[in-house]
Tab-separated table of C-alpha atoms and ligand atoms in Angstrom:
chain	number	residue	atom	x	y	z
A	15	MET	CA	66.133	50.736	44.319
A	16	THR	CA	66.457	50.962	48.089
A	17	SER	CA	63.529	52.074	50.190
A	18	ASN	CA	65.293	55.385	50.756
A	19	SER	CA	65.694	56.295	47.138
A	20	SER	CA	62.144	55.235	46.312
A	21	LYS	CA	60.881	57.981	48.616
A	22	LEU	CA	62.121	60.488	46.054
A	23	GLN	CA	63.636	62.680	48.712
A	24	PRO	CA	66.840	64.590	48.099
A	25	VAL	CA	69.858	63.066	49.845
A	26	ARG	CA	70.185	64.170	53.487
A	27	GLY	CA	71.983	67.494	53.742
A	28	THR	CA	71.218	68.462	50.137
A	29	GLN	CA	68.375	70.604	48.918
A	30	ASP	CA	66.659	71.939	45.843
A	31	ALA	CA	66.988	75.678	45.490
A	32	MET	CA	63.834	77.468	44.422
A	33	PRO	CA	63.859	80.533	42.144
A	34	HIS	CA	63.697	83.051	45.000
A	35	GLU	CA	66.600	81.285	46.733
A	36	ASN	CA	68.724	81.107	43.606
A	37	LYS	CA	68.065	84.778	43.044
A	38	LEU	CA	69.615	85.512	46.398
A	39	PHE	CA	72.494	83.063	45.898
A	40	ARG	CA	73.370	84.549	42.497
A	41	TYR	CA	73.149	88.061	43.921
A	42	ILE	CA	75.608	87.113	46.681
A	43	GLU	CA	77.965	85.467	44.176
A	44	GLU	CA	77.814	88.399	41.768
A	45	THR	CA	78.426	90.879	44.567
A	46	ALA	CA	81.547	88.941	45.551
A	47	PHE	CA	82.712	88.728	41.942
A	48	LYS	CA	82.199	92.441	41.302
A	49	VAL	CA	84.158	93.409	44.387
A	50	ALA	CA	86.928	90.947	43.470
A	51	CYS	CA	87.101	92.510	39.992
A	52	ARG	CA	87.659	95.897	41.581
A	53	TYR	CA	90.744	94.422	43.250
A	54	GLY	CA	92.028	93.005	39.973
A	55	PHE	CA	90.970	89.377	40.411
A	56	GLY	CA	89.979	87.037	37.599
A	57	GLU	CA	87.703	84.019	37.862
A	58	ILE	CA	89.027	80.469	37.784
A	59	SER	CA	86.869	77.343	37.593
A	60	THR	CA	88.235	73.972	38.558
A	61	PRO	CA	86.437	70.612	38.358
A	62	ILE	CA	84.125	69.676	41.211
A	63	PHE	CA	86.032	66.426	41.614
A	64	GLU	CA	89.736	65.779	41.811
A	65	PHE	CA	92.016	62.851	42.552
A	66	THR	CA	91.577	62.151	46.258
A	67	GLU	CA	95.283	62.876	46.792
A	68	VAL	CA	94.776	66.549	45.930
A	69	PHE	CA	92.853	66.914	49.172
A	70	SER	CA	94.338	64.222	51.385
A	71	ARG	CA	97.900	65.429	50.796
A	72	THR	CA	97.160	69.068	51.454
A	73	LEU	CA	94.355	69.311	53.971
A	74	GLY	CA	96.263	67.068	56.353
A	75	ASP	CA	95.585	63.458	57.197
A	76	ASN	CA	94.224	64.441	60.585
A	77	SER	CA	91.944	67.245	59.543
A	78	ASP	CA	88.207	66.789	60.080
A	79	ILE	CA	87.642	67.118	56.383
A	80	VAL	CA	89.951	64.273	55.405
A	81	THR	CA	89.076	61.932	58.250
A	82	LYS	CA	85.327	62.396	58.358
A	83	GLU	CA	83.864	64.661	55.747
A	84	MET	CA	85.047	63.686	52.263
A	85	TYR	CA	82.853	62.146	49.589
A	86	THR	CA	85.326	59.751	48.042
A	87	PHE	CA	84.612	57.048	45.491
A	88	LYS	CA	86.384	54.759	43.086
A	89	ASP	CA	85.441	55.474	39.483
A	90	ARG	CA	85.031	52.873	36.757
A	91	GLY	CA	88.681	53.163	35.822
A	92	GLY	CA	89.747	52.389	39.386
A	93	ASP	CA	90.861	55.924	40.298
A	94	TYR	CA	90.005	57.315	43.715
A	95	LEU	CA	88.188	60.598	43.285
A	96	THR	CA	86.756	63.057	45.784
A	97	LEU	CA	84.011	65.637	45.428
A	98	ARG	CA	85.782	68.830	46.397
A	99	PRO	CA	85.209	69.776	50.044
A	100	GLU	CA	86.778	73.218	49.560
A	101	GLY	CA	88.271	75.338	46.806
A	102	THR	CA	91.874	76.124	47.668
A	103	ALA	CA	93.415	72.691	47.062
A	104	GLY	CA	91.899	72.514	43.559
A	105	VAL	CA	93.085	76.025	42.721
A	106	ALA	CA	96.596	75.176	43.944
A	107	ARG	CA	96.512	72.002	41.842
A	108	ALA	CA	95.444	74.065	38.824
A	109	VAL	CA	98.294	76.511	39.375
A	110	ILE	CA	100.767	73.628	39.231
A	111	SER	CA	99.118	71.712	36.351
A	112	ASN	CA	98.831	74.806	34.171
A	113	GLY	CA	102.332	76.038	34.861
A	114	LEU	CA	100.946	79.274	36.265
A	115	ALA	CA	103.822	79.517	38.709
A	116	GLN	CA	105.569	81.479	35.933
A	117	ASP	CA	103.010	84.279	36.102
A	118	LEU	CA	102.996	85.260	39.727
A	119	PRO	CA	101.334	86.867	41.498
A	120	LEU	CA	97.942	85.390	40.721
A	121	LYS	CA	94.725	86.855	42.000
A	122	LEU	CA	91.914	84.348	41.546
A	123	PHE	CA	88.223	84.283	42.366
A	124	TYR	CA	86.110	81.104	42.380
A	125	ARG	CA	82.557	80.061	43.089
A	126	GLY	CA	80.647	76.815	43.136
A	127	PRO	CA	79.395	73.832	45.097
A	128	MET	CA	81.430	72.052	47.778
A	129	PHE	CA	80.664	68.696	49.406
A	130	ARG	CA	81.229	67.627	52.987
A	131	TYR	CA	79.731	64.713	54.873
A	132	GLU	CA	78.646	66.668	57.954
A	133	ARG	CA	75.709	66.570	60.330
A	134	PRO	CA	73.145	68.768	58.601
A	135	GLN	CA	71.731	71.683	60.574
A	136	LYS	CA	70.900	75.327	60.029
A	137	GLY	CA	73.750	76.746	57.958
A	138	ARG	CA	75.435	73.367	57.574
A	139	ARG	CA	74.766	71.176	54.561
A	140	ARG	CA	76.417	68.330	52.750
A	141	GLN	CA	76.337	70.218	49.478
A	142	PHE	CA	76.805	73.946	49.854
A	143	GLN	CA	78.147	76.817	47.792
A	144	GLN	CA	81.157	78.961	48.336
A	145	VAL	CA	82.675	82.037	46.824
A	146	GLY	CA	86.352	82.505	47.491
A	147	ILE	CA	89.526	84.309	46.550
A	148	GLU	CA	93.216	83.433	46.528
A	149	ILE	CA	96.314	85.594	46.186
A	150	ILE	CA	99.127	83.290	45.158
A	151	GLY	CA	102.792	84.232	45.119
A	152	VAL	CA	102.879	87.130	47.577
A	153	SER	CA	104.532	86.700	50.951
A	154	GLU	CA	104.279	90.385	51.885
A	155	THR	CA	101.733	91.294	54.551
A	156	GLN	CA	100.196	93.653	52.019
A	157	ALA	CA	98.451	90.608	50.504
A	158	ASP	CA	96.996	89.639	53.894
A	159	ILE	CA	95.654	93.158	54.364
A	160	GLU	CA	94.182	93.284	50.871
A	161	THR	CA	92.594	89.847	51.280
A	162	ILE	CA	90.856	90.809	54.493
A	163	ALA	CA	89.874	94.234	53.134
A	164	LEU	CA	88.283	92.554	50.117
A	165	GLY	CA	86.323	90.209	52.379
A	166	GLN	CA	85.075	93.117	54.475
A	167	HIS	CA	84.259	95.123	51.333
A	168	PHE	CA	82.174	92.225	49.994
A	169	LEU	CA	80.237	91.922	53.275
A	170	ALA	CA	79.759	95.696	53.344
A	171	ASP	CA	78.370	95.662	49.801
A	172	LEU	CA	75.908	92.986	50.959
A	173	GLY	CA	75.002	95.367	53.787
A	174	ILE	CA	75.734	92.872	56.574
A	175	ASP	CA	79.181	93.976	57.754
A	176	LYS	CA	77.823	95.863	60.774
A	177	GLY	CA	76.477	92.692	62.377
A	178	LEU	CA	79.723	90.771	61.948
A	179	THR	CA	82.954	90.594	63.908
A	180	LEU	CA	86.357	90.155	62.304
A	181	GLU	CA	88.310	87.745	64.466
A	182	ILE	CA	91.965	87.374	63.708
A	183	ASN	CA	94.952	85.393	64.927
A	184	THR	CA	98.350	84.280	63.819
A	185	LEU	CA	99.486	80.680	63.721
A	186	GLY	CA	103.084	81.795	63.221
A	187	ASP	CA	105.575	79.969	61.071
A	188	LEU	CA	106.414	76.277	61.370
A	189	GLU	CA	109.096	76.905	63.998
A	190	SER	CA	106.687	78.868	66.199
A	191	ARG	CA	103.970	76.269	65.811
A	192	THR	CA	106.320	73.422	66.668
A	193	THR	CA	107.405	75.200	69.855
A	194	TYR	CA	103.805	75.886	70.732
A	195	ARG	CA	102.675	72.374	69.994
A	196	GLY	CA	105.107	71.132	72.642
A	197	CYS	CA	103.802	73.593	75.276
A	198	LEU	CA	100.190	72.797	74.458
A	199	VAL	CA	100.613	69.028	74.591
A	200	ASP	CA	102.446	69.373	77.942
A	201	TYR	CA	99.522	71.318	79.336
A	202	LEU	CA	96.722	69.194	77.868
A	203	SER	CA	98.282	65.868	78.823
A	204	ASP	CA	97.321	66.559	82.446
A	205	TYR	CA	93.675	66.715	81.352
A	206	GLN	CA	93.713	63.824	78.919
A	207	SER	CA	90.967	61.845	80.651
A	208	LYS	CA	88.705	64.904	80.882
A	209	LEU	CA	88.915	65.854	77.209
A	210	SER	CA	86.142	64.908	74.775
A	211	LYS	CA	86.748	61.796	72.704
A	212	ASP	CA	87.554	63.832	69.592
A	213	SER	CA	89.951	66.088	71.422
A	214	ALA	CA	91.695	63.202	73.190
A	215	LEU	CA	92.364	61.724	69.750
A	216	ARG	CA	93.655	65.042	68.448
A	217	LEU	CA	96.088	65.344	71.320
A	218	SER	CA	98.627	63.147	69.562
A	219	GLN	CA	97.670	63.987	65.989
A	220	ASN	CA	96.548	67.576	65.696
A	221	PRO	CA	96.558	69.231	69.139
A	222	LEU	CA	96.052	72.788	67.848
A	223	ARG	CA	92.570	71.861	66.704
A	224	ILE	CA	91.565	71.259	70.335
A	225	LEU	CA	91.670	75.044	70.788
A	226	ASP	CA	88.780	75.193	68.344
A	227	SER	CA	86.617	72.552	70.080
A	228	LYS	CA	82.955	73.406	70.543
A	229	ASN	CA	82.670	70.965	73.500
A	230	GLU	CA	81.964	72.807	76.799
A	231	ASP	CA	84.369	70.767	78.951
A	232	ASP	CA	87.109	71.117	76.363
A	233	ARG	CA	86.561	74.845	76.271
A	234	GLU	CA	87.010	75.104	80.023
A	235	ILE	CA	90.276	73.211	79.865
A	236	VAL	CA	91.448	75.212	76.864
A	237	ALA	CA	90.703	78.487	78.660
A	238	GLY	CA	93.782	77.897	80.834
A	239	ALA	CA	96.058	76.672	78.032
A	240	PRO	CA	99.283	78.470	77.102
A	241	LEU	CA	98.834	80.974	74.286
A	242	LEU	CA	100.303	80.589	70.843
A	243	LYS	CA	101.371	84.207	70.837
A	244	ASP	CA	103.857	83.462	73.621
A	245	SER	CA	105.602	80.929	71.364
A	246	LEU	CA	105.902	83.193	68.319
A	247	ASN	CA	109.390	83.878	67.066
A	248	ASP	CA	110.363	87.486	66.254
A	249	GLU	CA	109.655	87.269	62.544
A	250	SER	CA	106.164	85.811	63.056
A	251	ARG	CA	105.398	88.420	65.701
A	252	ARG	CA	106.542	91.226	63.390
A	253	LEU	CA	104.384	90.005	60.500
A	254	PHE	CA	101.335	89.874	62.747
A	255	ASP	CA	101.979	93.385	64.103
A	256	ASP	CA	102.326	94.696	60.539
A	257	LEU	CA	99.027	93.087	59.628
A	258	LEU	CA	97.170	94.550	62.603
A	259	ASN	CA	98.638	97.994	61.871
A	260	GLY	CA	97.567	97.706	58.249
A	261	LEU	CA	93.999	96.846	59.261
A	262	THR	CA	93.882	99.731	61.718
A	263	GLN	CA	95.107	102.099	59.051
A	264	LEU	CA	92.217	101.012	56.813
A	265	LYS	CA	89.881	101.514	59.791
A	266	LEU	CA	88.907	97.842	59.707
A	267	GLU	CA	87.803	96.787	63.168
A	268	TYR	CA	88.951	93.426	64.523
A	269	ILE	CA	89.388	91.472	67.677
A	270	VAL	CA	92.383	89.232	68.234
A	271	ASN	CA	91.156	85.750	69.122
A	272	ASP	CA	94.034	83.705	70.555
A	273	LYS	CA	92.033	80.505	70.134
A	274	LEU	CA	91.246	80.879	66.444
A	275	VAL	CA	93.061	78.094	64.606
A	276	ARG	CA	90.924	77.206	61.553
A	277	GLY	CA	90.006	73.695	60.531
A	278	LEU	CA	92.631	72.932	57.923
A	279	ASP	CA	96.231	71.914	58.408
A	280	TYR	CA	97.758	73.970	55.657
A	281	TYR	CA	97.463	77.355	57.320
A	282	SER	CA	100.388	79.369	58.649
A	283	HIS	CA	100.599	82.921	60.005
A	284	THR	CA	97.338	84.779	59.382
A	285	ALA	CA	93.992	83.145	60.235
A	286	PHE	CA	90.740	85.085	60.311
A	287	GLU	CA	86.973	84.713	60.348
A	288	PHE	CA	84.050	87.057	60.047
A	289	THR	CA	81.539	85.723	62.539
A	290	SER	CA	77.908	86.385	63.302
A	291	ARG	CA	76.093	85.997	66.603
A	292	SER	CA	72.842	85.002	64.936
A	293	LEU	CA	73.820	81.681	63.362
A	294	GLY	CA	74.404	79.545	66.462
A	295	ALA	CA	77.405	77.254	66.247
A	296	GLN	CA	77.595	77.914	62.494
A	297	SER	CA	78.909	81.372	63.247
A	298	ALA	CA	81.612	81.801	60.600
A	299	VAL	CA	80.396	83.248	57.321
A	300	LEU	CA	83.719	84.091	55.707
A	301	ALA	CA	86.979	82.546	56.756
A	302	GLY	CA	90.499	82.230	55.531
A	303	GLY	CA	94.177	82.582	56.089
A	304	ARG	CA	97.682	82.159	54.787
A	305	TYR	CA	98.797	78.816	53.379
A	306	ASP	CA	102.459	79.248	52.532
A	307	GLY	CA	103.251	75.526	52.677
A	308	LEU	CA	100.377	74.241	50.573
A	309	ILE	CA	101.701	74.319	47.028
A	310	SER	CA	105.071	72.795	47.902
A	311	GLN	CA	103.330	70.135	49.975
A	312	MET	CA	101.414	69.261	46.853
A	313	GLY	CA	104.612	68.728	44.894
A	314	GLY	CA	104.841	72.189	43.342
A	315	PRO	CA	107.367	74.943	43.902
A	316	GLU	CA	107.651	76.888	47.150
A	317	ILE	CA	104.928	79.513	46.588
A	318	PRO	CA	103.077	81.400	49.312
A	319	GLY	CA	99.342	81.996	49.232
A	320	ILE	CA	96.509	83.583	51.129
A	321	GLY	CA	92.758	83.568	50.634
A	322	TRP	CA	89.285	83.164	52.055
A	323	ALA	CA	86.037	81.375	51.336
A	324	ALA	CA	82.504	82.343	52.275
A	325	GLY	CA	79.440	80.123	52.570
A	326	VAL	CA	76.754	81.411	50.224
A	327	GLU	CA	73.837	79.745	52.060
A	328	ARG	CA	75.042	81.114	55.401
A	329	LEU	CA	75.259	84.601	53.942
A	330	ALA	CA	71.766	84.124	52.520
A	331	LEU	CA	70.471	83.300	56.018
A	332	LEU	CA	71.869	86.624	57.210
A	333	LEU	CA	70.504	88.576	54.272
A	334	GLY	CA	67.041	87.164	54.779
A	335	ASN	CA	64.334	88.054	52.323
A	336	THR	CA	64.895	88.736	48.678
A	337	HIS	CA	62.321	91.488	48.348
A	338	PHE	CA	64.849	94.115	47.527
A	339	LEU	CA	65.958	92.171	44.473
A	340	ASP	CA	64.609	92.790	40.986
A	341	ARG	CA	61.035	93.710	41.843
A	342	PRO	CA	58.916	93.530	38.710
A	343	ILE	CA	56.428	95.978	37.294
A	344	SER	CA	53.123	94.238	36.533
A	345	VAL	CA	51.006	95.115	33.510
A	346	ILE	CA	47.313	94.399	34.013
A	347	PRO	CA	44.663	94.941	31.339
A	348	VAL	CA	41.204	95.456	32.856
A	349	ASN	CA	39.498	93.408	30.174
A	350	LYS	CA	40.307	90.768	27.586
A	351	ASP	CA	40.081	93.193	24.657
A	352	LEU	CA	43.234	94.888	25.852
A	353	THR	CA	45.316	91.692	26.068
A	354	ASN	CA	47.314	92.449	22.931
A	355	GLU	CA	47.954	96.019	24.049
A	356	ALA	CA	49.187	94.692	27.376
A	357	ILE	CA	51.519	92.232	25.628
A	358	ASN	CA	52.851	95.023	23.434
A	359	LEU	CA	53.395	97.338	26.365
A	360	ALA	CA	55.152	94.619	28.393
A	361	ASP	CA	57.371	93.859	25.407
A	362	ARG	CA	58.262	97.505	24.915
A	363	LEU	CA	59.158	97.984	28.576
A	364	ARG	CA	61.199	94.773	28.783
A	365	ARG	CA	63.247	95.908	25.798
A	366	LYS	CA	63.881	99.159	27.661
A	367	GLY	CA	65.358	97.129	30.517
A	368	PHE	CA	62.430	96.883	32.941
A	369	ASN	CA	61.429	93.614	34.649
A	370	VAL	CA	57.824	93.122	33.666
A	371	GLU	CA	55.196	90.602	34.748
A	372	LEU	CA	52.088	90.130	32.698
A	373	GLY	CA	48.878	89.292	34.546
A	374	TYR	CA	47.641	86.298	32.554
A	375	SER	CA	44.037	85.790	33.533
A	376	GLY	CA	41.270	86.526	36.024
A	377	ASN	CA	39.517	89.734	37.007
A	378	LEU	CA	41.290	92.899	38.082
A	379	SER	CA	41.314	92.086	41.784
A	380	LYS	CA	42.708	88.602	41.183
A	381	ARG	CA	45.446	90.011	38.978
A	382	MET	CA	46.239	92.707	41.534
A	383	LYS	CA	46.620	89.995	44.174
A	384	ARG	CA	49.005	88.142	41.936
A	385	ALA	CA	50.983	91.316	41.252
A	386	ASN	CA	51.279	91.766	44.985
A	387	LYS	CA	52.435	88.216	45.474
A	388	ALA	CA	55.063	88.686	42.765
A	389	ASN	CA	56.308	91.558	44.938
A	390	SER	CA	55.720	94.096	42.164
A	391	CYS	CA	57.002	97.572	42.868
A	392	ALA	CA	54.402	99.102	40.545
A	393	VAL	CA	51.386	98.052	38.543
A	394	ILE	CA	50.303	99.535	35.227
A	395	ILE	CA	46.564	99.230	34.802
A	396	LEU	CA	45.358	99.436	31.229
A	397	GLY	CA	41.717	100.523	31.240
A	398	ALA	CA	39.557	100.873	28.127
A	399	ASP	CA	38.746	104.556	28.697
A	400	GLU	CA	42.286	105.497	29.574
A	401	PHE	CA	43.656	103.544	26.661
A	402	LEU	CA	41.480	105.474	24.217
A	403	ARG	CA	43.041	108.648	25.589
A	404	ASN	CA	46.543	107.094	25.322
A	405	LYS	CA	46.816	106.902	29.094
A	406	SER	CA	47.355	104.268	31.771
A	407	LEU	CA	47.124	104.156	35.544
A	408	VAL	CA	50.334	103.530	37.421
A	409	ARG	CA	50.038	102.364	41.002
A	410	ASP	CA	53.011	102.443	43.350
A	411	MET	CA	52.640	99.245	45.346
A	412	ASP	CA	54.460	100.531	48.431
A	413	SER	CA	52.683	103.865	48.869
A	414	GLY	CA	49.406	102.798	47.215
A	415	GLU	CA	49.472	106.075	45.295
A	416	GLN	CA	47.913	105.902	41.834
A	417	VAL	CA	48.518	108.379	39.009
A	418	GLU	CA	47.475	108.685	35.390
A	419	VAL	CA	50.450	108.624	33.035
A	420	SER	CA	50.339	109.064	29.270
A	421	LEU	CA	51.711	106.040	27.409
A	422	GLU	CA	54.503	108.086	25.812
A	423	HIS	CA	55.759	109.165	29.219
A	424	LEU	CA	55.674	105.722	30.815
A	425	ASN	CA	59.392	105.015	30.359
A	426	LYS	CA	60.342	108.209	32.077
A	427	HIS	CA	57.787	107.789	34.835
A	428	LEU	CA	58.928	104.216	35.538
A	429	GLU	CA	62.655	105.024	35.538
A	430	PRO	CA	62.856	105.081	39.379
A	431	TYR	CA	61.513	101.507	39.448
A	432	LYS	CA	64.373	100.104	37.378
B	281	ATP	P1	82.731	75.450	60.402
B	281	ATP	O1	83.605	75.807	61.569
B	281	ATP	O2	81.400	76.137	60.439
B	281	ATP	O3	82.633	73.976	60.153
B	281	ATP	P2	84.831	75.551	58.475
B	281	ATP	O4	85.985	76.089	59.220
B	281	ATP	O5	84.751	74.089	58.244
B	281	ATP	O6	83.460	76.079	59.129
B	281	ATP	P3	85.741	76.642	55.952
B	281	ATP	O7	86.332	75.373	55.513
B	281	ATP	O8	86.621	77.728	56.381
B	281	ATP	O9	84.656	76.328	57.103
B	281	ATP	O10	84.722	77.185	54.852
B	281	ATP	C1	84.481	78.578	54.679
B	281	ATP	C2	83.022	78.901	54.856
B	281	ATP	O11	82.195	77.978	54.167
B	281	ATP	C3	82.535	78.810	56.286
B	281	ATP	O12	82.854	79.982	56.980
B	281	ATP	C4	81.046	78.651	56.104
B	281	ATP	O13	80.429	79.906	55.853
B	281	ATP	C5	80.962	77.811	54.849
B	281	ATP	N1	80.746	76.385	55.178
B	281	ATP	C6	81.648	75.477	55.607
B	281	ATP	N2	81.091	74.262	55.760
B	281	ATP	C7	79.785	74.407	55.430
B	281	ATP	C8	78.667	73.515	55.363
B	281	ATP	N3	78.782	72.222	55.650
B	281	ATP	N4	77.463	74.012	54.962
B	281	ATP	C9	77.312	75.324	54.638
B	281	ATP	N5	78.333	76.216	54.679
B	281	ATP	C10	79.552	75.773	55.065
B	282	MG	MG1	83.717	72.496	59.164
């Protein structure tokens, strides 16, 4: 054992999730899944590791993920495997391996952990969770509109859409990007010595990514760079106009961000992000785009695709506390003699679909404190006198109001707390 592992700390950038955190994570995931179901999506699960090639071939040899962020290892059989850094490449691989290209279009939802060797900070971890969707086999702009609408719908159901901005751009088709690449490199070459080390490297390999640099000096240089939209060919321009019109028709607000390029190489045409101002540099909570070249690049047929992924932990940071989730009703007997009655009552209510906490021990005030800590919405106090009269006291924990309710009418009285 090394000294690090003997400290019994989790690996840097990973964390244990406590019950209240998992509650929030599962709520976010389920909200995404329910919305996706309303749009006719089905869930796919792919393994959390794949042959390294699945990612290195598709994400692009020069992407940050492939060059710096992948967890790659050789297994006992000598195969190079990688813990998945994102979901799309695995889904595309699954489409090819399972011969799903016969059943297009596919509308797939996924969820699960992703792994990237990054510098940990607020909203950035080495193991994190994503939910995501893919529409595979549709080149029409309709799919782009539906994809973005679904993302917005999900964020609206979480109640956080108002604080977010939809930023959108087009990367055009390959022809447009090649033209643009030339213009951009021409412009940036004059500033080569002033660019950050990362950006200087990207100049020959992946110049479009420089547009996305977070470095202040780079950003100043980039501010004067030629715009991709001026290199778009007619077809790419038309597709983007159709998309923007479609969003406007759905009353989805957006801003066009000429500098939005996305981190991965496989994108073409549409790129978008929902960003927040309250997460610092980790501003993107849901991001995606069109990846028409991905499946063919992987060795499959020429099939277009579009999708997005959202970071569950980042969404959780925006949602904040979990108090609105599943608040229990606590049952508290005032003395030991009523323990069995309390157990019976709790059992009856749980079987009627209520979340019920049972105060295990201690005097009334101690149990009330615990009920409060459990964030109970109501407390049922079973007192000896009341019980003899078939009654209980129900206290609303938010208003503090306390009423006597007969045991037969408890279900009905508690209905609003469900
Ligand atoms: P960033 O610019 O923040 O690095 P990205 O472009 O690498 O994001 P994507 O690959 O598009 O991110 O992943 C989609 C979403 O997954 C992001 O918008 C973010 O919410 C989340 N995400 C990405 N990387 C991390 C990470 N290391 N930790 C937590 N969440 C992440
Ligand atoms: Mg990243």
